[in-house]
Short mmCIF file of C-alpha atoms and ligand atoms in Angstrom, two decimals:
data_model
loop_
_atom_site.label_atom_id
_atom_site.label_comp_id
_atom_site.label_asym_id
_atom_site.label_seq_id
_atom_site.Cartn_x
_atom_site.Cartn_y
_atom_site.Cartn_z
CA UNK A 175 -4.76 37.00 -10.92
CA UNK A 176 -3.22 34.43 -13.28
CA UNK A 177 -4.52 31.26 -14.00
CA UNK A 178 -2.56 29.06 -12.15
CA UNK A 179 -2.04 31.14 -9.52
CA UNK A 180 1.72 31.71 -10.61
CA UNK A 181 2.92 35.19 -12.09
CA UNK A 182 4.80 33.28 -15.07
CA UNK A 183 1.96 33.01 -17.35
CA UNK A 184 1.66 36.98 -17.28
CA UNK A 185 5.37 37.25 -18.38
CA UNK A 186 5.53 39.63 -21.46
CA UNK A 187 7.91 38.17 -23.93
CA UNK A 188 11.30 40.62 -23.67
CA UNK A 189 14.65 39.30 -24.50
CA UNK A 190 15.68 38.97 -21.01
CA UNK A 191 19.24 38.00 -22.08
CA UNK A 192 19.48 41.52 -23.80
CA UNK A 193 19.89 43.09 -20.16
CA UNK A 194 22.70 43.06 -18.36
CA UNK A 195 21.00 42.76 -15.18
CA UNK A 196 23.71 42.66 -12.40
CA UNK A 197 24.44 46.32 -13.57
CA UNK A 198 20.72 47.28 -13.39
CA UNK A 199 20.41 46.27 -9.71
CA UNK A 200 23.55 47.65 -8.60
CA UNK A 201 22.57 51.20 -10.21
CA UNK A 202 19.05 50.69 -8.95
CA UNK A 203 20.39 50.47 -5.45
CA UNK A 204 22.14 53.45 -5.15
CA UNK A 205 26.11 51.92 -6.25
CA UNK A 206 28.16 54.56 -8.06
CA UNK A 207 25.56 57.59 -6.94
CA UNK A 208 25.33 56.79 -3.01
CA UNK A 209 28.98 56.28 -1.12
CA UNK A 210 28.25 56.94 2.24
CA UNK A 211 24.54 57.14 3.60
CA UNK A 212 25.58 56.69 7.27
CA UNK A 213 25.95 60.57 7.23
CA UNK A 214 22.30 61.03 6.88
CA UNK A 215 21.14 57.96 8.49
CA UNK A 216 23.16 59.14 11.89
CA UNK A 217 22.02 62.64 11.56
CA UNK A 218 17.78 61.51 11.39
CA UNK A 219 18.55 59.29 14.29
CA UNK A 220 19.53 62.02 16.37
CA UNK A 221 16.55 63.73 15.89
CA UNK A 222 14.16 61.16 16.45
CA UNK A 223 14.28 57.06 16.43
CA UNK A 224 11.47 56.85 14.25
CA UNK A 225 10.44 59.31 11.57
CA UNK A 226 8.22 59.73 8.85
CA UNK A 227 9.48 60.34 5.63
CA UNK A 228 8.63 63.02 2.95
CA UNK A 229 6.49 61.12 0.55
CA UNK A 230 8.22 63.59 -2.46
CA UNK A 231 11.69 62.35 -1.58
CA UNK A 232 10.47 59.11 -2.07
CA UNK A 233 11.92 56.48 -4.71
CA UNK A 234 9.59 56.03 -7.55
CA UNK A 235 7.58 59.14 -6.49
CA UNK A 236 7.22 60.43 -9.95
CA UNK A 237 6.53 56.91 -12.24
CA UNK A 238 3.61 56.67 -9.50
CA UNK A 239 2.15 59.96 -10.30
CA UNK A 240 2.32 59.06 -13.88
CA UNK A 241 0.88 55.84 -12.94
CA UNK A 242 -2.23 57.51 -11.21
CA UNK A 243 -0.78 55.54 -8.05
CA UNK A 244 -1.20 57.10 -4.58
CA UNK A 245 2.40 57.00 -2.70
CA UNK A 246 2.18 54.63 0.24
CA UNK A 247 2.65 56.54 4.20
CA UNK A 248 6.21 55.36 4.91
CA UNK A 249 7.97 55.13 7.99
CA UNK A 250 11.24 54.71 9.10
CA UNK A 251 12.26 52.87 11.70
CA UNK A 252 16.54 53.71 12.78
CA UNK A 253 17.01 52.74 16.29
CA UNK A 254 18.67 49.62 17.16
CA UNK A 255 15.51 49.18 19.78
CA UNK A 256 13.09 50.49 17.34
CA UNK A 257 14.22 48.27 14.64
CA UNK A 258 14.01 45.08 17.57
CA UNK A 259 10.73 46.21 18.57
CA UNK A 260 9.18 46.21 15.11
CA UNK A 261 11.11 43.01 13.92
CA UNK A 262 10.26 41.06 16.76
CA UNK A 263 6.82 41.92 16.69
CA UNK A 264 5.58 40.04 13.59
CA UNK A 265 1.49 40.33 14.42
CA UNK A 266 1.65 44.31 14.11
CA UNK A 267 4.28 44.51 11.41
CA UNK A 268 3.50 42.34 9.06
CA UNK A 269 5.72 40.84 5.65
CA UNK A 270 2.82 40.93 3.62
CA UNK A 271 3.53 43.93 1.76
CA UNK A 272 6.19 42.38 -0.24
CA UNK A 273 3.59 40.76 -1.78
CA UNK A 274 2.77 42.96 -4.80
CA UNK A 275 6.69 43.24 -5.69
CA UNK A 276 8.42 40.32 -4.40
CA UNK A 277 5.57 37.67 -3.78
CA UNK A 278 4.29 38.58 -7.52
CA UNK A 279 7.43 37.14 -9.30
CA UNK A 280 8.90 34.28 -6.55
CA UNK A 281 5.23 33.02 -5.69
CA UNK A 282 4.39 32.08 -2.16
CA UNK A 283 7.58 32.10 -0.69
CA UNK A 284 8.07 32.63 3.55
CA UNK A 285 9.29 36.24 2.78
CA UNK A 286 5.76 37.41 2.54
CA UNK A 287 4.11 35.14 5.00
CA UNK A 288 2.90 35.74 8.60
CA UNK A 289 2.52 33.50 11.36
CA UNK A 290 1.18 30.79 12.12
CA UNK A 291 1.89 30.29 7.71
CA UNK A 292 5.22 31.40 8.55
CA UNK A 293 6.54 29.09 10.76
CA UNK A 294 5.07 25.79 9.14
CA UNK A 295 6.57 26.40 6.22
CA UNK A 296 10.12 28.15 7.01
CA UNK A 297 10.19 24.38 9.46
CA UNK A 298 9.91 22.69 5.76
CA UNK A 299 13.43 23.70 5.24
CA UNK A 300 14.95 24.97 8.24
CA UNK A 301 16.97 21.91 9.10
CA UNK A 302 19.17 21.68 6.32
CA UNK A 303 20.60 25.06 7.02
CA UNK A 304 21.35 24.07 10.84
CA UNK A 305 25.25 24.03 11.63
CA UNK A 306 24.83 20.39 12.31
CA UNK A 307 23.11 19.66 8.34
CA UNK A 308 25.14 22.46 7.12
CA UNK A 309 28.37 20.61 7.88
CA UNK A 310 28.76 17.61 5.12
CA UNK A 311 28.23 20.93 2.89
CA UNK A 312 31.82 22.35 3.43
CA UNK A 313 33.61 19.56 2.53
CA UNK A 314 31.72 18.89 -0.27
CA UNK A 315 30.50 22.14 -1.60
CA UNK A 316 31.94 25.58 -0.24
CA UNK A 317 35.44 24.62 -0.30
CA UNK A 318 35.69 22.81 -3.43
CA UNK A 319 33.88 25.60 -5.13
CA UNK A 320 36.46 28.05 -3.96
CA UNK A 321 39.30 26.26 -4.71
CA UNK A 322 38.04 26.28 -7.68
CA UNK A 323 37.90 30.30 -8.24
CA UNK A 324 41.69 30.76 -6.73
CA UNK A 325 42.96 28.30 -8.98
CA UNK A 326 41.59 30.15 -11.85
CA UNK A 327 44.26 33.49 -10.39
CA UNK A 328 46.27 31.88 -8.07
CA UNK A 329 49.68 31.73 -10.36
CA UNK A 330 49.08 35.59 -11.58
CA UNK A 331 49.54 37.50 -8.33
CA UNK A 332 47.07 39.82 -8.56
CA UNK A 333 43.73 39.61 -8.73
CA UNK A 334 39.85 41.96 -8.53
CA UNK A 335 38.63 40.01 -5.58
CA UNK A 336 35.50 41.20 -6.30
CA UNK A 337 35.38 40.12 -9.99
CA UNK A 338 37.49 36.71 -9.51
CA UNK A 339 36.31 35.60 -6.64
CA UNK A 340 33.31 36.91 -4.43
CA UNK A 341 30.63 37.73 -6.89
CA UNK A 342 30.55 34.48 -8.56
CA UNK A 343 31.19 32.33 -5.09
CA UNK A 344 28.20 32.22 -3.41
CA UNK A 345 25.59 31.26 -6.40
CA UNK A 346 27.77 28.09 -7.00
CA UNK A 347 27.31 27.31 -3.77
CA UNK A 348 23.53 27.48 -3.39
CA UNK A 349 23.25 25.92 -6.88
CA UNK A 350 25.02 22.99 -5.59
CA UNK A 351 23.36 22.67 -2.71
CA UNK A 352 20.11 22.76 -4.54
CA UNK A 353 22.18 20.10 -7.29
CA UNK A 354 21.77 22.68 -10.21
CA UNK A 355 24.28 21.36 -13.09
CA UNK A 356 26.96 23.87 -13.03
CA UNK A 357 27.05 24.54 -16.77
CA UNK A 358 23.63 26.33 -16.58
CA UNK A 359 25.04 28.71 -13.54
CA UNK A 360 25.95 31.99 -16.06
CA UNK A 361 22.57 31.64 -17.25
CA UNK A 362 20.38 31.24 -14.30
CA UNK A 363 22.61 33.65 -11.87
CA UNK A 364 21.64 36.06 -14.72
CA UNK A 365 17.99 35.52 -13.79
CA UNK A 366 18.23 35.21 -10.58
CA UNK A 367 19.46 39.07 -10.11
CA UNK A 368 16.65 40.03 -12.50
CA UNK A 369 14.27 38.59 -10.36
CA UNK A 370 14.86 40.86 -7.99
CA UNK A 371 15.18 43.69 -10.51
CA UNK A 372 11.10 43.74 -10.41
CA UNK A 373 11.60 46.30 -7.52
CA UNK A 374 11.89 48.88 -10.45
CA UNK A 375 11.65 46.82 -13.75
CA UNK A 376 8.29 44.85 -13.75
CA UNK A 377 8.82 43.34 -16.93
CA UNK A 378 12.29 42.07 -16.20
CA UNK A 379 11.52 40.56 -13.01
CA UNK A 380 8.18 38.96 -14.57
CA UNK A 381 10.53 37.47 -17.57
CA UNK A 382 12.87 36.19 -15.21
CA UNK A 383 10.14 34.24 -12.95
CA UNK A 384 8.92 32.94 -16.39
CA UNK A 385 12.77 31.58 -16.91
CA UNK A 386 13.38 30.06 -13.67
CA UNK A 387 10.18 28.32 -13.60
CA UNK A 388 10.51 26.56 -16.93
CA UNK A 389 14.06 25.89 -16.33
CA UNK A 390 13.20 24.27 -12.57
CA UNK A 391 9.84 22.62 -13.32
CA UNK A 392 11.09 19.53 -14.68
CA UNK A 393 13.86 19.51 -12.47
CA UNK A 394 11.48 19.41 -9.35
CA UNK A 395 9.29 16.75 -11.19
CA UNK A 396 12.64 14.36 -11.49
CA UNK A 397 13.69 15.06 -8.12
CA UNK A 398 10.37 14.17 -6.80
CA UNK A 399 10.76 10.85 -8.57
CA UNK A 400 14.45 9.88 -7.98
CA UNK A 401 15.34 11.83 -4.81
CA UNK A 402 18.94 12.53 -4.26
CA UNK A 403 21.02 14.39 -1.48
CA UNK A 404 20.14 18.04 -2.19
CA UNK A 405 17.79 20.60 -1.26
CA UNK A 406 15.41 20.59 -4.09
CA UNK A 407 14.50 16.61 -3.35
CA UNK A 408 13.91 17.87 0.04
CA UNK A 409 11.81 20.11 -0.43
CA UNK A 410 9.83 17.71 -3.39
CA UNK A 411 9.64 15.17 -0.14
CA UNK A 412 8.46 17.53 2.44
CA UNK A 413 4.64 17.26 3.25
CA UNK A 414 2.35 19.55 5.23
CA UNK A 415 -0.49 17.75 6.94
CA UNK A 416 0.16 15.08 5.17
CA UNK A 417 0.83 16.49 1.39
CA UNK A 418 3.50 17.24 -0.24
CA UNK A 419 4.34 20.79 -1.52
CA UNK A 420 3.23 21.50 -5.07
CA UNK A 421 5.34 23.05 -7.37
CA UNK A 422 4.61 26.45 -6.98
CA UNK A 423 5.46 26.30 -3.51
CA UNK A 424 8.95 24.59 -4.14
CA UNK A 425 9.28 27.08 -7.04
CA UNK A 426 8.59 30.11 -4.17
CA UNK A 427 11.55 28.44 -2.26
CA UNK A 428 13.75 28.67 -4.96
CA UNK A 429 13.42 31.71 -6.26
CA UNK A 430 13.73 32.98 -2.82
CA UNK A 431 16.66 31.17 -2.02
CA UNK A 432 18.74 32.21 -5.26
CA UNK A 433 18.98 35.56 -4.76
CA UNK A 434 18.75 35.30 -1.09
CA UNK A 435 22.24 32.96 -1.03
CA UNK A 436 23.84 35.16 -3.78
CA UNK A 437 23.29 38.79 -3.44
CA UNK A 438 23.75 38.72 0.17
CA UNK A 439 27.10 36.65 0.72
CA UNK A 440 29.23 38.42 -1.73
CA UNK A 441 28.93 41.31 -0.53
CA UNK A 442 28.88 40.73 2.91
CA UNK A 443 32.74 38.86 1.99
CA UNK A 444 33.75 41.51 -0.07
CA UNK A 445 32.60 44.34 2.64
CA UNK A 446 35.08 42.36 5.05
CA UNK A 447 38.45 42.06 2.74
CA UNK A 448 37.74 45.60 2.16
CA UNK A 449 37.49 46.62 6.06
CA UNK A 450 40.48 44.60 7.00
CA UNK A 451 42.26 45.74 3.84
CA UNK A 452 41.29 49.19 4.81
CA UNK A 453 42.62 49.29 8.15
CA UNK A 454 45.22 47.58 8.55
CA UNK A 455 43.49 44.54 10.77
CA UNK A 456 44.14 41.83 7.55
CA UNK A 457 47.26 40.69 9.72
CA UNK A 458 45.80 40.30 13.17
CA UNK A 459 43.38 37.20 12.18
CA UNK A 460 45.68 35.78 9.45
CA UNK A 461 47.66 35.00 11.74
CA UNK A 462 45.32 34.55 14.75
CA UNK A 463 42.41 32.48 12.72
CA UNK A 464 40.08 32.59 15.69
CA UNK A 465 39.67 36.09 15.25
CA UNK A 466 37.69 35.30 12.21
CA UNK A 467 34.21 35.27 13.76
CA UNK A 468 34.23 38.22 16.02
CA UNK A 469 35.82 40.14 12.36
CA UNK A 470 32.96 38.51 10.23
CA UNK A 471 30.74 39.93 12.79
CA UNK A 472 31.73 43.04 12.82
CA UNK A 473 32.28 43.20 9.35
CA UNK A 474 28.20 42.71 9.44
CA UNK A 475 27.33 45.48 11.91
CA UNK A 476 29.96 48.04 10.24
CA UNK A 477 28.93 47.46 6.26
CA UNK A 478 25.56 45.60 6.41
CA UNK A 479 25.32 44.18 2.51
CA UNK A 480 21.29 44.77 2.63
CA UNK A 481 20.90 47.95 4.56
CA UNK A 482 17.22 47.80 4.62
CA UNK A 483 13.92 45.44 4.46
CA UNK A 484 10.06 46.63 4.84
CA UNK A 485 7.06 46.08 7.01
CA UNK A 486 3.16 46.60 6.85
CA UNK A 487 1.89 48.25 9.98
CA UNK A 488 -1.35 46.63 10.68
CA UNK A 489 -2.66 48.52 13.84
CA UNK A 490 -1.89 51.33 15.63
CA UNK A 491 1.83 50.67 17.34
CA UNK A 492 3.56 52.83 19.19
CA UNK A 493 7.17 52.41 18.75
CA UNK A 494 10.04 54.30 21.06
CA UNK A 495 7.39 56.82 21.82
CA UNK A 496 5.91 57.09 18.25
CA UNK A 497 3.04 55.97 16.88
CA UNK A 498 2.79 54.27 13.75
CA UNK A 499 -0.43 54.37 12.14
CA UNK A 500 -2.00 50.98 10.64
CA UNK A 501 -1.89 51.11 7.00
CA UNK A 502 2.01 52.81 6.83
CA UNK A 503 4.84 51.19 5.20
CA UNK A 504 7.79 50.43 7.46
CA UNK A 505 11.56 50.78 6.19
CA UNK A 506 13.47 48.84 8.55
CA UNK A 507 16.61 50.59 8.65
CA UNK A 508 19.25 48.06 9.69
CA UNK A 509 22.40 49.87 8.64
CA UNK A 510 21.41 52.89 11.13
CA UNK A 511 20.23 50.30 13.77
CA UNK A 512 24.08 48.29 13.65
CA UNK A 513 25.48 52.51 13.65
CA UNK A 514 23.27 53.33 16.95
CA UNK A 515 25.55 55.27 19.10
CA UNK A 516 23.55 54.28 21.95
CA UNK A 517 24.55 50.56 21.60
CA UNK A 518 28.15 50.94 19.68
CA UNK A 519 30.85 52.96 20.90
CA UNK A 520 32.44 54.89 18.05
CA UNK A 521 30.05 53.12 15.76
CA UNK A 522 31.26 54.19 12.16
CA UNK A 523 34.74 53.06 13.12
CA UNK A 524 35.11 48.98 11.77
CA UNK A 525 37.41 47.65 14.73
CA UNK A 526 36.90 43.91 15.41
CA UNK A 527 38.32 43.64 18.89
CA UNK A 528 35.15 45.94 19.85
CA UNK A 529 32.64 43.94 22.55
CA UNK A 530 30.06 41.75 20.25
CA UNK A 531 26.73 42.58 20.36
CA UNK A 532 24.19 41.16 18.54
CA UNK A 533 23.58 43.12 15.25
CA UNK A 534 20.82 43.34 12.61
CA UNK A 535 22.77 42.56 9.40
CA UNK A 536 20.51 39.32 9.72
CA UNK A 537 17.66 41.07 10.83
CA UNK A 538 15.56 39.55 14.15
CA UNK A 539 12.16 38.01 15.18
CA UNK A 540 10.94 35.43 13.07
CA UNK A 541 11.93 36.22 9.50
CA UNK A 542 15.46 36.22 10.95
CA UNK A 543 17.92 35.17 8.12
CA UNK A 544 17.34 31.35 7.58
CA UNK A 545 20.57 30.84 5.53
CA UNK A 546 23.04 32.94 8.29
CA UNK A 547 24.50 29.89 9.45
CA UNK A 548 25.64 29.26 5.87
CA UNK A 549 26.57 32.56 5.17
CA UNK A 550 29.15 31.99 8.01
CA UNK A 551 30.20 28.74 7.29
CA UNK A 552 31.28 30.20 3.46
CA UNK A 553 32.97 33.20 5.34
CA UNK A 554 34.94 31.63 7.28
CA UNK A 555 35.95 28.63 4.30
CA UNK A 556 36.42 31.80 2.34
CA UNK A 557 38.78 33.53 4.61
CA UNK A 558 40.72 30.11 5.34
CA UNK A 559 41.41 29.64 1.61
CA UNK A 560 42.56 33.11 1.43
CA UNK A 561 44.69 32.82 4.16
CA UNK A 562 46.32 29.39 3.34
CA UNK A 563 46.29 30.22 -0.85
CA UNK A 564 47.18 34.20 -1.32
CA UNK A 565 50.41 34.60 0.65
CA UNK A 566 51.37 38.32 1.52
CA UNK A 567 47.80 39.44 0.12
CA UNK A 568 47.88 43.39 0.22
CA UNK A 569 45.66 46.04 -1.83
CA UNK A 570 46.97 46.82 -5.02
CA UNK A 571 48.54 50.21 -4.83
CA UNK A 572 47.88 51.37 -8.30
CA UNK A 573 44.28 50.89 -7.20
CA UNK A 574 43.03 54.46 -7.07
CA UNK A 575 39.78 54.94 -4.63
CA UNK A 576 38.39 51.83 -4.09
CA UNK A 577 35.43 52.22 -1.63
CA UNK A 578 32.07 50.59 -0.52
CA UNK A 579 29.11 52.21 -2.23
CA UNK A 580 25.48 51.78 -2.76
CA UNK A 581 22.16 52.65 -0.29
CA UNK A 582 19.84 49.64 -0.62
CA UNK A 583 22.50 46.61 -0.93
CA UNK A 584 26.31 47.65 -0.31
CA UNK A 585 29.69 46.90 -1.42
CA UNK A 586 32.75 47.39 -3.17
CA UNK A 587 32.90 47.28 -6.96
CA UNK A 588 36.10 45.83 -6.77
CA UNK A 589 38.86 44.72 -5.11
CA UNK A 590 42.40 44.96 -6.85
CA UNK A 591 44.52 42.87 -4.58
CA UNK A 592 48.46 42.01 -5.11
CA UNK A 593 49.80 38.60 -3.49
CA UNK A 594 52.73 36.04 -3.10
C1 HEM B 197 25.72 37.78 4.85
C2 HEM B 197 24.78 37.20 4.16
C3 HEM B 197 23.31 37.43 4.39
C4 HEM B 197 22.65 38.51 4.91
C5 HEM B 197 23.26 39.80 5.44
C6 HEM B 197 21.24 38.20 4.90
C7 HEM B 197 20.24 39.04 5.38
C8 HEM B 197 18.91 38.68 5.48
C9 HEM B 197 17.89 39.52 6.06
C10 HEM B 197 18.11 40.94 6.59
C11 HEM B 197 16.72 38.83 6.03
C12 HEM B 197 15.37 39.29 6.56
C13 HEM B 197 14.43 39.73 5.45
C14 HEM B 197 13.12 40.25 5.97
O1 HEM B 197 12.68 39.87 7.05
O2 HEM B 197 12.50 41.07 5.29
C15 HEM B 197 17.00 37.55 5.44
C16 HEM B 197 16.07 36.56 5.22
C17 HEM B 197 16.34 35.40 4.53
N1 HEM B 197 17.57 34.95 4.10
FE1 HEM B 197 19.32 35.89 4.32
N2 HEM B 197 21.08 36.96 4.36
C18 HEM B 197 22.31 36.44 4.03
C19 HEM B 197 22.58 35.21 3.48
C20 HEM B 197 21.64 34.27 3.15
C21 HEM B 197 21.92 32.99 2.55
C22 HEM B 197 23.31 32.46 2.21
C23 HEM B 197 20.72 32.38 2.36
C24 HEM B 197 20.41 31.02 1.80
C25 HEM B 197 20.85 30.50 0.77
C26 HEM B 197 19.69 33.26 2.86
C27 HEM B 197 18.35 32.97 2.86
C28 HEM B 197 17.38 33.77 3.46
C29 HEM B 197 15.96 33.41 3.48
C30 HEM B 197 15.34 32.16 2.87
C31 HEM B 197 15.30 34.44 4.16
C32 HEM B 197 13.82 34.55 4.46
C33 HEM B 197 13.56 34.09 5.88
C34 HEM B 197 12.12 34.25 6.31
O3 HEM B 197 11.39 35.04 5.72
O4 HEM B 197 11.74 33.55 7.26
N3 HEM B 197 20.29 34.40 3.33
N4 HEM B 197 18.35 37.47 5.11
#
């Protein structure tokens, strides 16, 4: 493919800092066009817990028949057992097709490995995201970035939530985890998002990958030298059989865990503020904090911030009745899965005293979200800030419509809040 293996040699030269490219994802998943798919979603799953969809309603359908490219047999999986089933089952649904999108710009990253691969290296790394390693983290880290937003809007009284404080959160916390200098953040959240952008922009995504990996090369190299406390020294000590990971493999890590750590935890926040905003439950765990995990859960099931992720069928699997051929793609539908009537009582309804049940926000089997444990852990600082630093914090009532929106990844494009 390339000559080293890695896809940043094949990077065109575009002006990457020409795009804006947080707008470009947004738009490319569905925000501003899409503002409820549940609709749909529920309606399919009454018909049948696994369909297969019309390949000329499919995304892309027309650049492919441009391209001479044959559209893929997808399937869609909406069940909350059907989702399990193919989730869990890792040998018949494999990750490897996110290899020609994702794998192409991040490099070998765990995301598009299968087992036994899988599992060695996710073990590389899975450690330092335990609740136990994650801990020195929130006294150092998560909080102190935080505080750091609300101070910038804490003496104005109002704020965009979204704007001030949840978008930008999360990617100062994974860059100082990984010890990134937090003058370069602007510029390498920027290429983070178009990373992930390759899903419809190859040439963005491919600059991007070109950016990170010149920016973190001689990072890695220094780390490997003079280790410190962070996750990139880690993962320039970790060895496999007895050899440490080269840089293409620490490089897959990275640009995995980026956009993983960013896109997914603001969101996820902001989809919370907005359902406890919303309806009237902001109150209740202000002033009962332990009500904060059984709300962040539910906050998960009811507005999942990544609504769906993709499989390979590799054999012949029959899934709630249906068979799947080998060769189809898979869309996991997660959002339907945490709406399943059959598992949720009045499941579009956001009401965090309902009975927990374990939900697919965070997917399942063994590409089960490795960071969820510090997507909680910056919840729940998040919430406590809130709570202890916005007094009397109510939606701003000039605020005309503000509502979740988007298909793929969703959220609210802002958050006009009043307070104090
Ligand atoms: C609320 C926030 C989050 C949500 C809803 C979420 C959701 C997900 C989902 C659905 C997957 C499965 C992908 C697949 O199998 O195709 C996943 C995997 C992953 N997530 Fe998260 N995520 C969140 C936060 C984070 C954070 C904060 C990090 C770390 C910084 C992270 C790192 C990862 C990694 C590395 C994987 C790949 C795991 C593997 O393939 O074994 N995530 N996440």
């Amino acid at each position: 493919m390339f000559a080293d293996g890695s896809p940043q040699e094949a990077a065109p030269p575009i002006d990457i800092d020409a795009y804006d490219p947080f707008e470009l994802f947004d738009r490319s998943m569905g925000a501003d066009e899409v503002r409820d798919p549940y609709p749909e979603w529920a309606v399919a799953l009454e018909q049948a817990p696994v369909r297969q969809l019309d390949p000329s309603q499919l995304q892309g359908v027309e650049q492919a028949a441009a391209m001479g490219i044959e559209m893929p047999d997808v399937w869609e999986v909406l069940s909350h057992k059907a989702v399990s089933q193919v989730l869990r089952n890792g040998k018949a649904f494999s990750s490897s097709g996110y290899a020609a999108a994702m794998g192409v710009v991040m490099g070998p990253t765990i995301l598009v490995m299968d087992e036994p691969e899988h599992s060695r290296y996710r073990g590389l790394i899975q450690t330092a995201f335990s609740n136990d390693s994650l801990a020195h983290w929130e006294s150092d880290v998560v909080r102190p970035v935080i505080d750091r937003f609300i101070d910038d809007f804490e003496s104005r009284g109002h704020a965009d939530l979204v704007r001030d404080l949840t978008f930008g959160f999360p990617v100062h916390v994974i860059a100082g985890m990984l010890g990134l200098p937090t003058e370069d953040l602007p510029r390498f959240h920027r290429w983070t998002i178009a990373l992930i952008c390759v899903a419809f922009d190859w040439q963005l995504g491919l600059a991007a990958s070109a950016k990170l990996a010149e920016y973190l090369t001689p990072i890695i190299e220094q780390r490997r030298e003079r280790p410190g406390e962070d996750l990139i020294s880690l993962l320039a000590q970790a060895e496999l059989d007895g050899h440490r990971l080269d840089n293409d493999h620490i490089l897959g890590f990275l640009r995995l865990l980026l956009p993983a750590g960013a896109e997914t935890t603001y969101r996820s926040s902001s989809n919370l503020l907005f359902g406890l905003m919303s309806t009237g439950q902001l109150a209740a765990v202000r002033d009962d904090r332990t009500l904060l995990p059984q709300a962040m859960e539910e906050g998960l099931r009811w507005e999942a911030p990544l609504t769906g992720i993709g499989r390979l069928c590799t054999e012949d699997t029959e899934v709630e009745g249906i068979v799947i051929p080998a060769g189809a793609t898979v869309a996991v539908n997660l959002g339907a899965a945490n709406r399943d009537p059959s598992r949720y009582e009045r499941p579009t309804e956001f009401d965090i005293f309902r009975p927990q049940k374990q939900h697919m926000a965070f997917a399942f089997g063994p590409h089960r979200c490795l960071g969820m444990n510090l997507a909680r852990l910056e919840t729940n600082v998040l919430f406590d800030r809130i709570f202890s630093r916005l007094p009397n914090l109510r939606p701003d009532p000039a605020a005309k419509d503000v509502h979740i929106t988007g298909r793929g990844f969703r959220s609210p494009r802002e958050l006009p809040v009043l307070f104090g």
